[in-house]
Amino acid sequence: MIAPIHVVGGGLAGSEAAWQIAEAGVPVVLHEMRPVRGTDAHKTEGLAELVCSNSFRSDDSSSNAVGQLHWEMRRLGSLIMAKGDAHQVPAGGALAVDRDGFSQAVTAALEAHPNVTIERGEIAGLPPAEWDKVIVATGPLTSPALAEGIRSLTGASDLAFFDAIAPIVHFDSIDMDIAWFQSRYDKAGPGGTGADYINCPLDRDQYEAFIDALLAAEKTEFKEWEGTPYFDGCLPIEVMAERGRETLRWGPMKPVGLTNKHNPTVKAYAVVQLRQDNALGTLFNMTGFQTKLKYGEQAAIFRMIPGLENAEFARLGGIHRNTYLNSPELLDPQLRLKADPRLRFAGQITGCEGYVESAAIGLLTGRLAAAERLGRPLELPPATTALGALVNHITGGHIVTIDEGPRSFQPMNINFGLFPPIEGVATTGPDGKRLKGPAKSVARKQALTARAKVELDGWVGAKSVEAAE
């Protein structure tokens, strides 16, 4: 009889890891502390609950790194991608999902799998010594007891950053005589039409007044965690405003690629976009509007935005503490804890950022643990693949030196900067003219994704041969 592998944490990474283990024919026990113990961010007891955005970001696998990661995960039988595809909502060129339907589908699939046992309850402290193979996928909301156990075992303090949550607005409270539907550059995506975002335009005076209000508003303070850095990919809007008055206008409020259908001859100075948040289209989230503003301030300030003067909020923004390991120092190349190799880590706690990246590392750790249990050690995917590039960042460490100070390991989304360079990229287009600027960049990205697909297929083929032997 095959002994089970234990997975601690039922988020995206833990759910994906458990699925991969079970699909390999190995029994798995998935431990999720909710609803026995809740968190400040979760609202349900469902597995793979999305607590921030409902977007898996770009689904373009030809010229986008996260789209390539989508492709690889689908190729490897990802549960998260399968249920994401089944519960998608319109989002331009992105893959966004109905968060409730998605979570319910993931939960149902795992509950129905004959190799999966789900146990509810907190693992307080380190997993029991008799569990010889464990994947810790407790995510950014790791319970204090487990975090302290890891800290005592490694002798190192885990790092932390803040992750803010964007508000969600009821569609019927948005003034569509002011706002309009349009995706940036009219780009269509999975399940979309090219008119998938609601756009709220601001002129210069309205933008300046909005920035003034953000800067003056009362924020939530966390003195206990003072000095903890934010991850740049999820900065609260008021933090961006503090970095310069034009920062938001060149970030989540950029007006490019959009034409106001109500007033097409006048270019907006800034634009707030809202993305569909559920399958019914009754809820829209404010894209890129993570915030730590106090609740009383949020409603008043966001109603300064044209089209949202009478907005009703299904959820206001919030903030929670995220925890991650200094993985290059603490983990081996197979994502095992050097101080206790029976423990593997997966998801955001390893230092990757984003839903898809977290699930991808869960997928890989599940496969690694199952192969190890079956006596068939598994080689990591090539670094030329999106999955390989991501795990290489985590275990090799994208170490940087800032101002000649101490080297630091920071959370990272998948991006082409993590891929090894490629030679032989086309320098001319179909018309024979030399590629320049954006066209040259697109050609390079397409070459990287084409190589990644070939390399991933080769890795899958090699594994199949080894298993047959």
Short mmCIF file of C-alpha atoms in Angstrom, two decimals, residues 90-93 181-183 187-189 191-198 274-276 284:
data_model
loop_
_atom_site.label_atom_id
_atom_site.label_comp_id
_atom_site.label_asym_id
_atom_site.label_seq_id
_atom_site.Cartn_x
_atom_site.Cartn_y
_atom_site.Cartn_z
CA PRO A 90 -15.20 38.29 -20.41
CA ALA A 91 -11.93 40.13 -19.78
CA GLY A 92 -10.44 41.35 -23.04
CA GLY A 93 -7.17 39.51 -23.70
CA PHE A 181 -17.53 49.36 -22.45
CA GLN A 182 -14.22 48.88 -24.28
CA SER A 183 -11.10 46.75 -23.95
CA LYS A 187 -8.48 43.59 -27.86
CA ALA A 188 -10.65 40.50 -27.50
CA GLY A 189 -9.66 37.54 -25.35
CA GLY A 191 -14.79 34.61 -23.70
CA GLY A 192 -14.51 38.30 -24.59
CA THR A 193 -15.66 40.63 -27.35
CA GLY A 194 -13.12 43.46 -27.28
CA ALA A 195 -15.52 45.54 -25.19
CA ASP A 196 -15.08 43.84 -21.83
CA TYR A 197 -14.00 46.60 -19.44
CA ILE A 198 -16.06 49.49 -18.11
CA LEU A 274 -13.49 47.97 -14.07
CA ARG A 275 -13.38 44.28 -14.97
CA GLN A 276 -16.26 41.79 -14.77
CA PHE A 284 -17.14 44.58 -11.51
#
